[in-house]
Short mmCIF file of C-alpha atoms in Angstrom, two decimals:
data_model
loop_
_atom_site.label_atom_id
_atom_site.label_comp_id
_atom_site.label_asym_id
_atom_site.label_seq_id
_atom_site.Cartn_x
_atom_site.Cartn_y
_atom_site.Cartn_z
CA UNK A 1 0.11 0.02 -0.12
CA UNK A 2 1.48 3.32 -0.94
CA UNK A 3 1.95 6.08 1.82
CA UNK A 4 0.19 9.45 1.38
CA UNK A 5 2.37 12.26 1.30
CA UNK A 6 0.95 15.73 1.99
CA UNK A 7 2.89 18.87 0.72
CA UNK A 8 2.35 22.53 1.10
CA UNK A 9 3.80 24.84 -1.40
CA UNK A 10 3.73 28.27 -1.65
CA UNK A 11 3.86 29.81 -5.09
CA UNK A 12 4.11 33.34 -4.14
CA UNK A 13 7.87 33.52 -5.42
CA UNK A 14 7.04 32.34 -8.70
CA UNK A 15 4.30 34.86 -9.28
CA UNK A 16 4.15 38.37 -10.22
CA UNK A 17 1.86 40.94 -8.03
CA UNK A 18 0.53 42.35 -11.67
CA UNK A 19 -0.42 45.52 -9.50
CA UNK A 20 -0.13 47.75 -12.73
CA UNK A 21 -1.38 45.43 -15.41
CA UNK A 22 -4.28 46.44 -17.48
CA UNK A 23 -7.59 44.50 -17.64
CA UNK A 24 -6.52 42.31 -20.84
CA UNK A 25 -2.45 42.04 -19.89
CA UNK A 26 -1.09 38.95 -19.30
CA UNK A 27 2.14 39.46 -16.99
CA UNK A 28 4.85 36.72 -17.20
CA UNK A 29 5.51 35.36 -13.97
CA UNK A 30 8.88 35.75 -12.39
CA UNK A 31 11.16 33.35 -10.53
CA UNK A 32 12.45 29.54 -10.25
CA UNK A 33 10.16 26.81 -9.82
CA UNK A 34 8.99 26.22 -6.11
CA UNK A 35 10.43 22.62 -5.71
CA UNK A 36 9.92 20.02 -2.73
CA UNK A 37 12.65 17.49 -3.85
CA UNK A 38 11.41 14.25 -4.87
CA UNK A 39 7.75 15.24 -4.67
CA UNK A 40 6.37 18.16 -6.82
CA UNK A 41 7.48 21.43 -8.56
CA UNK A 42 5.12 24.04 -9.23
CA UNK A 43 5.37 27.33 -11.20
CA UNK A 44 3.24 30.26 -12.88
CA UNK A 45 3.48 31.05 -16.38
CA UNK A 46 1.63 34.13 -16.41
CA UNK A 47 -1.18 36.13 -14.55
CA UNK A 48 -3.83 38.24 -15.33
CA UNK A 49 -5.00 40.72 -12.67
CA UNK A 50 -8.55 42.24 -12.44
CA UNK A 51 -10.09 44.11 -9.70
CA UNK A 52 -12.01 41.20 -8.05
CA UNK A 53 -10.29 38.27 -9.34
CA UNK A 54 -7.36 37.23 -11.45
CA UNK A 55 -6.41 34.22 -14.09
CA UNK A 56 -3.21 32.01 -13.56
CA UNK A 57 -1.60 29.60 -15.54
CA UNK A 58 -0.08 27.38 -13.17
CA UNK A 59 2.08 24.23 -13.93
CA UNK A 60 2.60 21.13 -11.82
CA UNK A 61 5.28 18.66 -12.26
CA UNK A 62 5.40 15.01 -10.20
CA UNK A 63 8.88 14.80 -8.96
CA UNK A 64 8.00 11.78 -7.00
CA UNK A 65 8.34 7.89 -8.24
CA UNK A 66 4.79 7.30 -7.61
CA UNK A 67 1.72 8.99 -8.62
CA UNK A 68 0.10 12.07 -7.38
CA UNK A 69 -3.42 13.36 -7.03
CA UNK A 70 -3.82 17.19 -6.38
CA UNK A 71 -7.51 17.87 -5.23
CA UNK A 72 -8.75 21.31 -6.72
CA UNK A 73 -10.16 22.01 -3.78
CA UNK A 74 -6.73 22.06 -2.21
CA UNK A 75 -5.54 24.91 -4.33
CA UNK A 76 -5.86 28.29 -2.35
CA UNK A 77 -5.54 31.44 -4.10
CA UNK A 78 -5.36 35.12 -2.65
CA UNK A 79 -4.26 38.75 -3.47
CA UNK A 80 -2.78 39.58 -0.17
CA UNK A 81 -5.29 38.76 2.41
CA UNK A 82 -8.10 38.63 0.23
CA UNK A 83 -8.85 34.64 -0.34
CA UNK A 84 -10.62 33.69 -3.54
CA UNK A 85 -12.72 30.98 -4.82
CA UNK A 86 -10.59 28.88 -7.18
CA UNK A 87 -12.05 27.39 -10.46
CA UNK A 88 -10.99 26.44 -14.10
CA UNK A 89 -11.01 29.40 -16.50
CA UNK A 90 -13.68 27.78 -18.90
CA UNK A 91 -16.96 27.03 -17.17
CA UNK A 92 -17.51 23.13 -16.94
CA UNK A 93 -14.15 22.01 -18.18
CA UNK A 94 -11.43 20.45 -16.08
CA UNK A 95 -10.97 17.72 -13.55
CA UNK A 96 -12.00 18.30 -10.00
CA UNK A 97 -8.74 16.50 -9.23
CA UNK A 98 -5.28 16.76 -10.74
CA UNK A 99 -3.52 13.16 -11.31
CA UNK A 100 0.40 12.98 -12.13
CA UNK A 101 2.31 10.09 -12.84
CA UNK A 102 5.71 9.84 -12.03
CA UNK A 103 7.73 12.62 -14.23
CA UNK A 104 4.46 14.28 -15.42
CA UNK A 105 4.00 17.92 -16.19
CA UNK A 106 0.44 19.51 -16.44
CA UNK A 107 -0.11 23.37 -17.11
CA UNK A 108 -3.82 24.85 -16.50
CA UNK A 109 -5.55 28.13 -16.30
CA UNK A 110 -7.32 28.76 -12.97
CA UNK A 111 -9.54 31.75 -12.09
CA UNK A 112 -9.59 33.30 -8.40
CA UNK A 113 -12.72 35.19 -7.94
CA UNK A 114 -11.91 37.27 -4.43
CA UNK A 115 -14.62 37.75 -1.86
CA UNK A 116 -13.22 41.06 -1.36
CA UNK A 117 -11.52 43.44 -3.97
CA UNK A 118 -7.55 43.96 -3.11
CA UNK A 119 -5.96 45.91 -6.18
CA UNK A 120 -2.53 46.14 -5.40
CA UNK A 121 -1.60 43.32 -3.04
CA UNK A 122 0.58 40.46 -4.52
CA UNK A 123 -0.69 37.34 -6.25
CA UNK A 124 0.04 34.01 -4.43
CA UNK A 125 -1.33 30.23 -4.81
CA UNK A 126 -0.79 27.64 -2.14
CA UNK A 127 -1.06 24.05 -2.98
#
């Protein structure tokens, strides 16, 4: 039986705040991937920030020799202290869980709909 590993990875270093971004501008994320050795690597590709929400292109790579599963509700996104609800960018598509075999990378776009507007705070995603 496989043992479960629970990992918390903060991707704030890989995401750009986008505070000055225009409504339709994708801002490239900066910084290296956040890696937990032999478990997982996570990085942001771009963010698009609006007043009460933001989109983020996120990539996850399984660094483990075992398969891993990430549940969508385990991903938390926020802008400053304003936490939001996370869902896929295209309504009705996407998995409720993200399964990755050893060495596999998946890239997807998420939307964070903030519960309170936070126009100048940095974007962060926690997995």
